[in-house]
Amino acid sequence: VKPRVHDLGGKAEYFGPVRSAISEPAFHQRWEGRVLGMFVLFAGTWRNNIDEARDVMEQLGPQRYFSLPYWSRWLSALEVALERHGVVAPGEVDARAAGQAPAASGSRRPTWVRRLYGRVTMPLLFREGPLPRWVGWIYASLYNYRRAAAGPPRFKPGDKVQVRDAEASGHTRRPGYVRGRRGTITRHVAAMVLPDAHAIGKRESGQHLYSVAFDGEELWGPSAEPNVVLQVDLFESYLTPV
Amino acid sequence: MSATDDAELARRVEAIEQLLVEKRWLRRESIDAVVKYYETSVGPMNGARLVARAWTDPAFRSALLDDATKAAAQLGIGGPQGEHLRAVENGPGMHHVVVCTLCSCYPWPVLGLPPSWYKSAEYRSRMVREPRKVLAEMGLTLAEDVTLTVWDSSAEIRYFVLPQRPPGTEGLPAAELEKWVTRDSMIGVGLPTRPEGTR
């Protein structure tokens, strides 16, 4: 298991001034926008592989994760996805980037539906100005993370819970700073895709997701700032009743 | 992969784009459309429309707080990273701020792509540990009796803040109010501010 460096909440070694700016361009380099464009395309044709992408980004070495531009993390995730889904052959990108330009090899070609999406539908969706209502509606109803759960929710608002402390074996959305801590359910959000399973392509039924409130002191002890509540969205399997 | 600087990264991205075009997965124009869309059609102006509408239309405010995804779709706002939107409302004695400690989750359709500082290790590590200090450094000092709620976007819910309507704006139409609503006020690291050149 490769180390995961992404889980930063409360880690003092990363503390420093926040260099905020009033506004900045969407992309600082041309290639960044191209990465997002290609990523959006493949997210659209393969449905919601964001956890797969996060899983890749999380396993990048600290040098790459922290020192290179943000969008280079997405580039890594894109490359892994393209190889994993057989869209490019191993070594094909290297060869092309090195200036050797063999004709694109016989790796997987798009089905007509996917070709239509990448060549025709996508530019229609991403056009200038506010989206037509139906696009927002399609996104909200088709591209969402809700999935039917196997059973009713185990917890209800007001219930006290403790976050499981056991080490995760792979991708998870349970931040380290809440592990082993006690909080209170404030909302049952919905039953949704469990990222831990989604990241490795497992198809499971949905799992109940809750908003859980933690007092600052519960997380950080007496040195916590006064009157602070942390709200973290946590899946049922991350939680035990108190 | 071994790319370590912008020139190398650019070469690599171009190589991938060439391959995908040759394999007929996409056209360059498809990528152009997405890039242009993120450069011009999403951004804090979208969130400002939602906020100003909520300030002037109580029914819309309720709808926004009840189901922000649906309410935003009514104004043509939606898309990737906006599948599950949620607005959290500031009030007297209550302030909200948003962070993503695990990556950089951000409500793209409402606020655009996240700014660099939001994605920085400093913001992500500190905002849950010493949020009042970070806010004060960013120019927003909260009284101790104000409850500060920090939303860590750890799942697929994308939070944004519905700030309080500033005093002195009574009677202003939504189109004017939109100009008061800043990106930072919807992340929660700032408050709505008087637009330049007005009094």
CSV table of C-alpha atoms in Angstrom, one decimal:
chain,number,residue,atom,x,y,z
A,1,VAL,CA,0.0,0.0,0.0
A,2,LYS,CA,1.4,3.3,-1.1
A,3,PRO,CA,1.4,6.2,1.4
A,4,ARG,CA,-1.5,8.6,1.0
A,5,VAL,CA,-0.5,12.2,1.6
A,6,HIS,CA,-3.8,13.9,0.8
A,7,ASP,CA,-5.5,13.8,4.2
A,8,LEU,CA,-4.4,17.2,5.5
A,9,GLY,CA,-7.0,18.3,8.1
A,10,GLY,CA,-5.3,19.6,11.3
A,11,LYS,CA,-1.8,18.5,10.3
A,12,ALA,CA,0.5,21.2,11.7
A,13,GLU,CA,3.4,20.4,9.3
A,14,TYR,CA,1.3,22.0,6.5
A,15,PHE,CA,0.4,25.2,8.4
A,16,GLY,CA,1.4,28.5,6.9
A,17,PRO,CA,-0.1,31.7,5.6
A,18,VAL,CA,-3.1,31.3,3.2
A,19,ARG,CA,-2.2,33.4,0.1
A,20,SER,CA,-5.6,34.5,-0.9
A,21,ALA,CA,-6.3,36.5,-4.1
A,22,ILE,CA,-9.4,38.3,-5.1
A,23,SER,CA,-9.6,36.6,-8.4
A,24,GLU,CA,-7.5,34.4,-10.7
A,25,PRO,CA,-7.9,32.9,-14.1
A,26,ALA,CA,-9.7,29.5,-14.4
A,27,PHE,CA,-6.5,28.0,-15.8
A,28,HIS,CA,-2.9,29.3,-15.4
A,29,GLN,CA,-1.6,27.3,-18.3
A,30,ARG,CA,-3.2,26.2,-21.5
A,31,TRP,CA,-2.6,22.5,-20.8
A,32,GLU,CA,-4.6,22.7,-17.6
A,33,GLY,CA,-7.8,23.4,-19.4
A,34,ARG,CA,-7.1,20.6,-21.9
A,35,VAL,CA,-6.7,18.1,-19.0
A,36,LEU,CA,-10.1,19.2,-17.5
A,37,GLY,CA,-11.7,19.0,-20.9
A,38,MET,CA,-10.6,15.4,-21.5
A,39,PHE,CA,-11.4,14.5,-17.9
A,40,VAL,CA,-15.0,15.8,-18.2
A,41,LEU,CA,-15.4,13.8,-21.4
A,42,PHE,CA,-14.4,10.6,-19.8
A,43,ALA,CA,-16.3,11.2,-16.6
A,44,GLY,CA,-19.3,11.6,-18.9
A,45,THR,CA,-18.9,8.4,-20.9
A,46,TRP,CA,-17.9,6.2,-18.0
A,47,ARG,CA,-20.2,7.7,-15.4
A,48,ASN,CA,-18.8,9.1,-12.2
A,49,ASN,CA,-15.3,7.7,-11.9
A,50,ILE,CA,-14.3,10.5,-9.6
A,51,ASP,CA,-13.3,8.2,-6.8
A,52,GLU,CA,-11.1,6.2,-9.1
A,53,ALA,CA,-9.4,9.5,-10.0
A,54,ARG,CA,-9.1,10.5,-6.4
A,55,ASP,CA,-7.6,7.1,-5.5
A,56,VAL,CA,-4.8,7.7,-8.1
A,57,MET,CA,-4.2,11.3,-7.0
A,58,GLU,CA,-3.9,10.2,-3.3
A,59,GLN,CA,-1.2,7.7,-4.1
A,60,LEU,CA,1.1,10.2,-5.8
A,61,GLY,CA,4.4,10.9,-4.0
A,62,PRO,CA,4.5,14.0,-1.8
A,63,GLN,CA,6.9,15.7,-4.3
A,64,ARG,CA,4.4,15.3,-7.1
A,65,TYR,CA,1.3,15.9,-5.0
A,66,PHE,CA,2.5,19.2,-3.4
A,67,SER,CA,5.1,20.7,-5.8
A,68,LEU,CA,3.6,20.3,-9.2
A,69,PRO,CA,0.6,22.3,-10.4
A,70,TYR,CA,-2.8,21.1,-9.2
A,71,TRP,CA,-4.0,20.0,-12.6
A,72,SER,CA,-1.0,17.7,-13.0
A,73,ARG,CA,-2.7,15.5,-10.4
A,74,TRP,CA,-5.7,15.3,-12.7
A,75,LEU,CA,-3.4,14.5,-15.6
A,76,SER,CA,-2.0,11.5,-13.6
A,77,ALA,CA,-5.5,10.3,-12.9
A,78,LEU,CA,-6.5,10.8,-16.6
A,79,GLU,CA,-3.5,8.8,-17.8
A,80,VAL,CA,-4.2,5.9,-15.4
A,81,ALA,CA,-7.9,5.9,-16.4
A,82,LEU,CA,-7.1,5.9,-20.1
A,83,GLU,CA,-4.8,2.9,-19.7
A,84,ARG,CA,-7.1,1.1,-17.3
A,85,HIS,CA,-10.0,1.4,-19.8
A,86,GLY,CA,-7.8,0.4,-22.7
A,87,VAL,CA,-8.2,3.7,-24.5
A,88,VAL,CA,-4.4,4.1,-24.8
A,89,ALA,CA,-1.9,1.3,-24.8
A,90,PRO,CA,0.9,1.2,-22.2
A,91,GLY,CA,3.8,3.4,-23.4
A,92,GLU,CA,1.8,5.0,-26.1
A,93,VAL,CA,1.6,8.4,-24.5
A,94,ASP,CA,5.3,8.3,-23.6
A,95,ALA,CA,6.2,7.5,-27.2
A,96,ARG,CA,4.1,10.3,-28.6
A,97,ALA,CA,5.3,12.8,-26.0
A,98,ALA,CA,8.9,11.9,-26.9
A,99,GLY,CA,8.3,13.0,-30.4
A,100,GLN,CA,8.1,9.5,-31.9
A,101,ALA,CA,4.8,9.5,-33.6
A,102,PRO,CA,3.6,6.1,-34.4
A,103,ALA,CA,0.1,5.9,-35.7
A,104,ALA,CA,-2.3,5.5,-32.8
A,105,SER,CA,-2.3,1.8,-32.0
A,106,GLY,CA,-5.1,-0.6,-32.1
A,107,SER,CA,-6.3,-0.1,-28.6
A,108,ARG,CA,-9.9,0.2,-27.8
A,109,ARG,CA,-12.0,2.4,-30.2
A,110,PRO,CA,-15.0,4.2,-29.0
A,111,THR,CA,-18.5,2.8,-29.5
A,112,TRP,CA,-20.7,5.0,-31.6
A,113,VAL,CA,-22.5,6.3,-28.5
A,114,ARG,CA,-19.3,7.4,-26.9
A,115,ARG,CA,-18.0,8.8,-30.2
A,116,LEU,CA,-21.2,10.8,-30.5
A,117,TYR,CA,-20.8,12.1,-26.9
A,118,GLY,CA,-17.2,13.2,-27.3
A,119,ARG,CA,-17.6,14.7,-30.8
A,120,VAL,CA,-21.1,16.1,-30.8
A,121,THR,CA,-23.0,16.0,-27.5
A,122,MET,CA,-20.3,17.4,-25.3
A,123,PRO,CA,-19.8,20.7,-27.1
A,124,LEU,CA,-23.6,21.1,-27.0
A,125,LEU,CA,-23.7,20.7,-23.2
A,126,PHE,CA,-20.8,23.0,-22.5
A,127,ARG,CA,-21.8,26.0,-24.4
A,128,GLU,CA,-21.6,29.6,-23.3
A,129,GLY,CA,-24.1,31.2,-21.0
A,130,PRO,CA,-26.4,29.7,-18.4
A,131,LEU,CA,-27.2,26.0,-19.1
A,132,PRO,CA,-30.6,25.3,-20.5
A,133,ARG,CA,-32.8,24.1,-17.6
A,134,TRP,CA,-32.9,20.6,-18.9
A,135,VAL,CA,-29.2,20.2,-18.7
A,136,GLY,CA,-29.2,21.0,-15.0
A,137,TRP,CA,-32.1,18.6,-14.6
A,138,ILE,CA,-30.3,15.9,-16.4
A,139,TYR,CA,-27.2,16.4,-14.3
A,140,ALA,CA,-29.3,16.4,-11.1
A,141,SER,CA,-31.2,13.3,-12.0
A,142,LEU,CA,-28.8,11.1,-14.0
A,143,TYR,CA,-25.3,12.1,-12.9
A,144,ASN,CA,-25.7,11.9,-9.2
A,145,TYR,CA,-24.4,9.7,-6.5
A,146,ARG,CA,-27.6,8.5,-5.0
A,147,ARG,CA,-28.1,4.7,-4.9
A,148,ALA,CA,-30.7,2.6,-3.2
A,149,ALA,CA,-29.5,1.3,0.1
A,150,ALA,CA,-29.9,-2.3,1.2
A,151,GLY,CA,-31.8,-1.3,4.4
A,152,PRO,CA,-33.1,1.6,6.4
A,153,PRO,CA,-30.8,4.2,7.9
A,154,ARG,CA,-29.3,3.0,11.2
A,155,PHE,CA,-29.0,6.5,12.7
A,156,LYS,CA,-31.2,9.5,13.0
A,157,PRO,CA,-30.6,13.1,13.8
A,158,GLY,CA,-29.6,13.6,17.4
A,159,ASP,CA,-27.9,10.1,17.7
A,160,LYS,CA,-24.4,10.1,19.2
A,161,VAL,CA,-21.9,8.2,17.1
A,162,GLN,CA,-18.2,7.4,17.2
A,163,VAL,CA,-16.1,7.3,14.0
A,164,ARG,CA,-14.3,4.0,13.5
A,165,ASP,CA,-10.6,4.3,14.2
A,166,ALA,CA,-9.3,1.3,12.1
A,167,GLU,CA,-6.8,2.1,9.4
A,168,ALA,CA,-8.5,2.1,5.9
A,169,SER,CA,-7.0,-0.3,3.4
A,170,GLY,CA,-7.5,2.0,0.4
A,171,HIS,CA,-9.4,5.1,-0.7
A,172,THR,CA,-11.8,6.4,1.9
A,173,ARG,CA,-13.6,9.7,2.6
A,174,ARG,CA,-13.2,9.4,6.3
A,175,PRO,CA,-10.8,12.2,7.3
A,176,GLY,CA,-8.0,11.2,9.7
A,177,TYR,CA,-8.8,14.0,12.2
A,178,VAL,CA,-12.3,12.5,13.1
A,179,ARG,CA,-11.1,8.9,13.5
A,180,GLY,CA,-12.1,7.6,16.9
A,181,ARG,CA,-13.9,10.9,17.7
A,182,ARG,CA,-17.5,11.3,18.9
A,183,GLY,CA,-20.0,13.4,17.2
A,184,THR,CA,-23.8,13.9,16.7
A,185,ILE,CA,-25.8,13.1,13.6
A,186,THR,CA,-27.3,16.3,12.4
A,187,ARG,CA,-28.8,15.1,9.1
A,188,HIS,CA,-29.5,11.9,7.1
A,189,VAL,CA,-28.3,13.1,3.7
A,190,ALA,CA,-29.3,10.2,1.4
A,191,ALA,CA,-28.1,6.7,0.4
A,192,MET,CA,-25.2,7.2,-1.9
A,193,VAL,CA,-22.3,5.4,-3.6
A,194,LEU,CA,-19.7,4.4,-1.1
A,195,PRO,CA,-16.4,5.9,-2.3
A,196,ASP,CA,-14.3,3.2,-0.8
A,197,ALA,CA,-16.0,0.6,-3.1
A,198,HIS,CA,-16.5,2.9,-6.0
A,199,ALA,CA,-12.8,3.7,-6.3
A,200,ILE,CA,-12.0,0.1,-7.0
A,201,GLY,CA,-14.9,-0.4,-9.4
A,202,LYS,CA,-17.0,-2.5,-7.0
A,203,ARG,CA,-20.7,-2.3,-7.6
A,204,GLU,CA,-22.6,-2.3,-4.3
A,205,SER,CA,-25.9,-1.0,-3.1
A,206,GLY,CA,-25.8,2.6,-1.8
A,207,GLN,CA,-24.9,3.4,1.8
A,208,HIS,CA,-26.5,5.9,4.1
A,209,LEU,CA,-24.6,9.2,4.4
A,210,TYR,CA,-24.9,11.5,7.4
A,211,SER,CA,-23.8,14.9,8.3
A,212,VAL,CA,-22.1,14.6,11.7
A,213,ALA,CA,-21.3,17.5,14.0
A,214,PHE,CA,-18.1,17.5,16.1
A,215,ASP,CA,-17.2,20.0,18.8
A,216,GLY,CA,-13.9,21.6,18.3
A,217,GLU,CA,-12.8,20.4,21.8
A,218,GLU,CA,-13.7,16.8,21.0
A,219,LEU,CA,-11.3,16.9,18.0
A,220,TRP,CA,-8.5,19.1,19.3
A,221,GLY,CA,-8.7,19.1,23.1
A,222,PRO,CA,-8.5,22.2,25.3
A,223,SER,CA,-6.4,24.1,22.7
A,224,ALA,CA,-9.4,24.2,20.3
A,225,GLU,CA,-10.8,27.6,19.3
A,226,PRO,CA,-14.0,28.4,21.2
A,227,ASN,CA,-17.4,27.9,19.7
A,228,VAL,CA,-16.4,26.0,16.7
A,229,VAL,CA,-18.4,23.1,15.2
A,230,LEU,CA,-17.0,20.8,12.5
A,231,GLN,CA,-19.6,19.3,10.1
A,232,VAL,CA,-18.3,16.3,8.3
A,233,ASP,CA,-20.2,14.0,5.9
A,234,LEU,CA,-19.7,10.4,6.9
A,235,PHE,CA,-21.0,7.0,5.6
A,236,GLU,CA,-22.7,4.6,7.9
A,237,SER,CA,-19.9,2.0,7.8
A,238,TYR,CA,-17.5,4.7,9.1
A,239,LEU,CA,-19.7,5.0,12.3
A,240,THR,CA,-20.6,3.1,15.4
A,241,PRO,CA,-23.3,3.9,17.9
A,242,VAL,CA,-22.3,5.4,21.3
B,1,MET,CA,4.9,9.4,-16.0
B,2,SER,CA,7.8,11.8,-15.4
B,3,ALA,CA,6.8,15.2,-16.4
B,4,THR,CA,8.2,17.8,-14.0
B,5,ASP,CA,7.6,21.2,-15.5
B,6,ASP,CA,5.0,23.1,-17.5
B,7,ALA,CA,6.7,22.6,-20.8
B,8,GLU,CA,6.9,18.8,-20.3
B,9,LEU,CA,3.4,18.7,-18.9
B,10,ALA,CA,2.1,20.6,-21.9
B,11,ARG,CA,3.8,18.2,-24.3
B,12,ARG,CA,2.3,15.2,-22.5
B,13,VAL,CA,-1.2,16.6,-22.5
B,14,GLU,CA,-0.8,17.4,-26.2
B,15,ALA,CA,0.3,13.8,-26.9
B,16,ILE,CA,-2.8,12.5,-25.2
B,17,GLU,CA,-5.1,14.9,-27.0
B,18,GLN,CA,-3.6,13.9,-30.4
B,19,LEU,CA,-4.1,10.2,-29.6
B,20,LEU,CA,-7.7,10.6,-28.5
B,21,VAL,CA,-8.5,12.7,-31.6
B,22,GLU,CA,-6.8,10.1,-33.9
B,23,LYS,CA,-8.8,7.3,-32.2
B,24,ARG,CA,-11.9,9.4,-32.7
B,25,TRP,CA,-12.9,9.6,-29.0
B,26,LEU,CA,-13.3,13.3,-29.4
B,27,ARG,CA,-12.6,16.4,-31.4
B,28,ARG,CA,-10.4,19.2,-30.4
B,29,GLU,CA,-13.4,21.5,-30.5
B,30,SER,CA,-15.1,19.4,-27.8
B,31,ILE,CA,-12.2,20.3,-25.4
B,32,ASP,CA,-12.3,23.9,-26.6
B,33,ALA,CA,-15.9,24.0,-25.6
B,34,VAL,CA,-15.3,22.7,-22.1
B,35,VAL,CA,-12.4,25.1,-21.6
B,36,LYS,CA,-14.3,28.1,-22.7
B,37,TYR,CA,-17.3,27.1,-20.6
B,38,TYR,CA,-15.1,27.0,-17.5
B,39,GLU,CA,-13.4,30.3,-18.4
B,40,THR,CA,-16.6,32.2,-19.1
B,41,SER,CA,-19.8,30.6,-18.1
B,42,VAL,CA,-19.3,29.4,-14.5
B,43,GLY,CA,-18.0,31.6,-11.7
B,44,PRO,CA,-19.1,33.5,-8.6
B,45,MET,CA,-21.6,35.4,-10.8
B,46,ASN,CA,-23.7,32.3,-10.8
B,47,GLY,CA,-23.7,32.0,-7.0
B,48,ALA,CA,-24.4,35.7,-6.8
B,49,ARG,CA,-27.6,35.3,-8.7
B,50,LEU,CA,-28.7,32.6,-6.3
B,51,VAL,CA,-27.9,34.6,-3.3
B,52,ALA,CA,-29.5,37.9,-4.5
B,53,ARG,CA,-32.6,36.0,-5.5
B,54,ALA,CA,-32.8,34.4,-2.1
B,55,TRP,CA,-32.4,37.8,-0.4
B,56,THR,CA,-35.3,39.2,-2.5
B,57,ASP,CA,-37.6,36.3,-2.9
B,58,PRO,CA,-38.6,34.4,0.3
B,59,ALA,CA,-40.1,31.5,-1.6
B,60,PHE,CA,-36.8,31.0,-3.5
B,61,ARG,CA,-34.8,31.3,-0.3
B,62,SER,CA,-36.8,28.4,1.2
B,63,ALA,CA,-36.4,26.4,-2.0
B,64,LEU,CA,-32.7,27.0,-2.0
B,65,LEU,CA,-32.2,26.0,1.6
B,66,ASP,CA,-34.4,22.9,1.1
B,67,ASP,CA,-32.9,21.6,-2.2
B,68,ALA,CA,-30.2,23.8,-3.6
B,69,THR,CA,-29.6,21.5,-6.6
B,70,LYS,CA,-33.2,22.0,-7.7
B,71,ALA,CA,-33.3,25.7,-7.0
B,72,ALA,CA,-30.1,26.3,-8.9
B,73,ALA,CA,-31.4,24.3,-11.9
B,74,GLN,CA,-34.3,26.7,-12.0
B,75,LEU,CA,-31.8,29.4,-12.8
B,76,GLY,CA,-29.9,27.3,-15.3
B,77,ILE,CA,-27.1,26.5,-12.9
B,78,GLY,CA,-25.9,22.9,-12.7
B,79,GLY,CA,-23.4,20.5,-14.1
B,80,PRO,CA,-20.3,18.6,-12.9
B,81,GLN,CA,-19.6,19.0,-9.2
B,82,GLY,CA,-23.1,20.4,-8.8
B,83,GLU,CA,-24.9,17.1,-8.5
B,84,HIS,CA,-25.7,17.6,-4.8
B,85,LEU,CA,-25.6,21.3,-3.9
B,86,ARG,CA,-26.4,22.5,-0.4
B,87,ALA,CA,-26.6,26.1,0.8
B,88,VAL,CA,-25.9,26.8,4.4
B,89,GLU,CA,-27.3,30.1,5.7
B,90,ASN,CA,-25.5,32.6,7.9
B,91,GLY,CA,-27.6,34.3,10.6
B,92,PRO,CA,-27.2,36.4,13.7
B,93,GLY,CA,-24.6,34.7,15.9
B,94,MET,CA,-24.0,32.0,13.2
B,95,HIS,CA,-21.3,31.9,10.5
B,96,HIS,CA,-20.4,29.1,8.1
B,97,VAL,CA,-17.3,28.4,6.1
B,98,VAL,CA,-16.4,25.6,3.6
B,99,VAL,CA,-13.3,23.6,3.1
B,100,CYS,CA,-12.3,20.2,1.7
B,101,THR,CA,-9.5,18.7,3.7
B,102,LEU,CA,-9.2,15.5,1.5
B,103,CYS,CA,-8.9,17.2,-1.9
B,104,SER,CA,-10.4,20.4,-3.3
B,105,CYS,CA,-14.2,19.8,-3.5
B,106,TYR,CA,-15.9,23.0,-4.5
B,107,PRO,CA,-19.4,23.8,-6.1
B,108,TRP,CA,-18.1,24.4,-9.6
B,109,PRO,CA,-21.4,25.4,-11.2
B,110,VAL,CA,-22.0,27.9,-8.4
B,111,LEU,CA,-18.6,29.4,-7.8
B,112,GLY,CA,-16.5,28.3,-10.8
B,113,LEU,CA,-13.2,26.4,-10.4
B,114,PRO,CA,-11.6,26.8,-7.0
B,115,PRO,CA,-8.9,29.4,-6.5
B,116,SER,CA,-5.4,28.2,-5.7
B,117,TRP,CA,-5.5,29.2,-2.1
B,118,TYR,CA,-8.6,27.0,-1.5
B,119,LYS,CA,-6.6,24.0,-2.9
B,120,SER,CA,-3.5,24.9,-0.9
B,121,ALA,CA,-2.2,22.6,1.9
B,122,GLU,CA,-2.2,25.6,4.2
B,123,TYR,CA,-6.0,26.3,3.9
B,124,ARG,CA,-6.9,22.6,3.9
B,125,SER,CA,-4.9,21.8,7.0
B,126,ARG,CA,-5.7,24.8,9.0
B,127,MET,CA,-9.3,25.6,8.3
B,128,VAL,CA,-10.5,22.7,10.6
B,129,ARG,CA,-7.9,23.3,13.3
B,130,GLU,CA,-7.8,27.1,13.7
B,131,PRO,CA,-10.6,28.5,11.5
B,132,ARG,CA,-11.0,31.7,13.5
B,133,LYS,CA,-7.3,32.5,13.1
B,134,VAL,CA,-7.4,31.8,9.3
B,135,LEU,CA,-10.5,33.9,8.9
B,136,ALA,CA,-9.0,36.8,10.8
B,137,GLU,CA,-5.9,36.6,8.6
B,138,MET,CA,-8.2,36.8,5.6
B,139,GLY,CA,-9.8,39.9,7.0
B,140,LEU,CA,-12.9,38.4,8.8
B,141,THR,CA,-12.7,38.6,12.5
B,142,LEU,CA,-15.6,36.9,14.2
B,143,ALA,CA,-16.7,37.6,17.8
B,144,GLU,CA,-16.3,34.7,20.2
B,145,ASP,CA,-20.0,34.4,20.7
B,146,VAL,CA,-20.6,33.8,17.0
B,147,THR,CA,-20.8,30.0,16.5
B,148,LEU,CA,-18.5,29.1,13.6
B,149,THR,CA,-19.5,26.0,11.6
B,150,VAL,CA,-16.8,24.6,9.3
B,151,TRP,CA,-18.2,22.3,6.6
B,152,ASP,CA,-15.6,19.7,5.4
B,153,SER,CA,-16.8,18.5,2.0
B,154,SER,CA,-15.9,14.9,2.7
B,155,ALA,CA,-18.6,13.3,0.5
B,156,GLU,CA,-20.3,14.4,-2.7
B,157,ILE,CA,-22.3,17.2,-1.2
B,158,ARG,CA,-21.1,20.6,-2.4
B,159,TYR,CA,-21.6,23.3,0.1
B,160,PHE,CA,-21.8,27.0,-0.3
B,161,VAL,CA,-22.7,29.8,2.0
B,162,LEU,CA,-25.8,31.9,1.8
B,163,PRO,CA,-24.5,35.1,3.5
B,164,GLN,CA,-26.7,37.6,5.4
B,165,ARG,CA,-28.0,40.5,3.4
B,166,PRO,CA,-25.9,43.5,4.4
B,167,PRO,CA,-27.7,46.3,6.2
B,168,GLY,CA,-28.3,49.4,4.1
B,169,THR,CA,-29.3,47.4,1.0
B,170,GLU,CA,-33.0,47.5,1.6
B,171,GLY,CA,-34.9,48.3,-1.5
B,172,LEU,CA,-32.1,47.4,-3.9
B,173,PRO,CA,-33.2,45.1,-6.7
B,174,ALA,CA,-31.7,41.7,-7.2
B,175,ALA,CA,-29.6,42.9,-10.1
B,176,GLU,CA,-27.9,45.4,-7.8
B,177,LEU,CA,-27.5,43.1,-4.9
B,178,GLU,CA,-25.7,40.5,-7.1
B,179,LYS,CA,-22.8,43.0,-7.2
B,180,TRP,CA,-22.4,42.8,-3.4
B,181,VAL,CA,-22.0,39.0,-3.4
B,182,THR,CA,-18.4,38.0,-3.6
B,183,ARG,CA,-16.8,34.6,-4.1
B,184,ASP,CA,-15.3,34.8,-0.6
B,185,SER,CA,-18.7,35.5,1.0
B,186,MET,CA,-20.0,32.3,-0.5
B,187,ILE,CA,-17.0,30.2,0.7
B,188,GLY,CA,-17.5,31.9,4.0
B,189,VAL,CA,-14.1,33.5,4.3
B,190,GLY,CA,-15.6,37.0,3.7
B,191,LEU,CA,-18.8,39.0,3.8
B,192,PRO,CA,-20.7,40.7,1.1
B,193,THR,CA,-19.1,44.0,0.2
B,194,ARG,CA,-20.3,47.2,-1.2
B,195,PRO,CA,-19.4,47.3,-4.9
B,196,GLU,CA,-16.8,49.8,-5.9
B,197,GLY,CA,-18.0,53.1,-7.2
B,198,THR,CA,-21.3,53.0,-5.2
B,199,ARG,CA,-22.3,54.8,-2.0
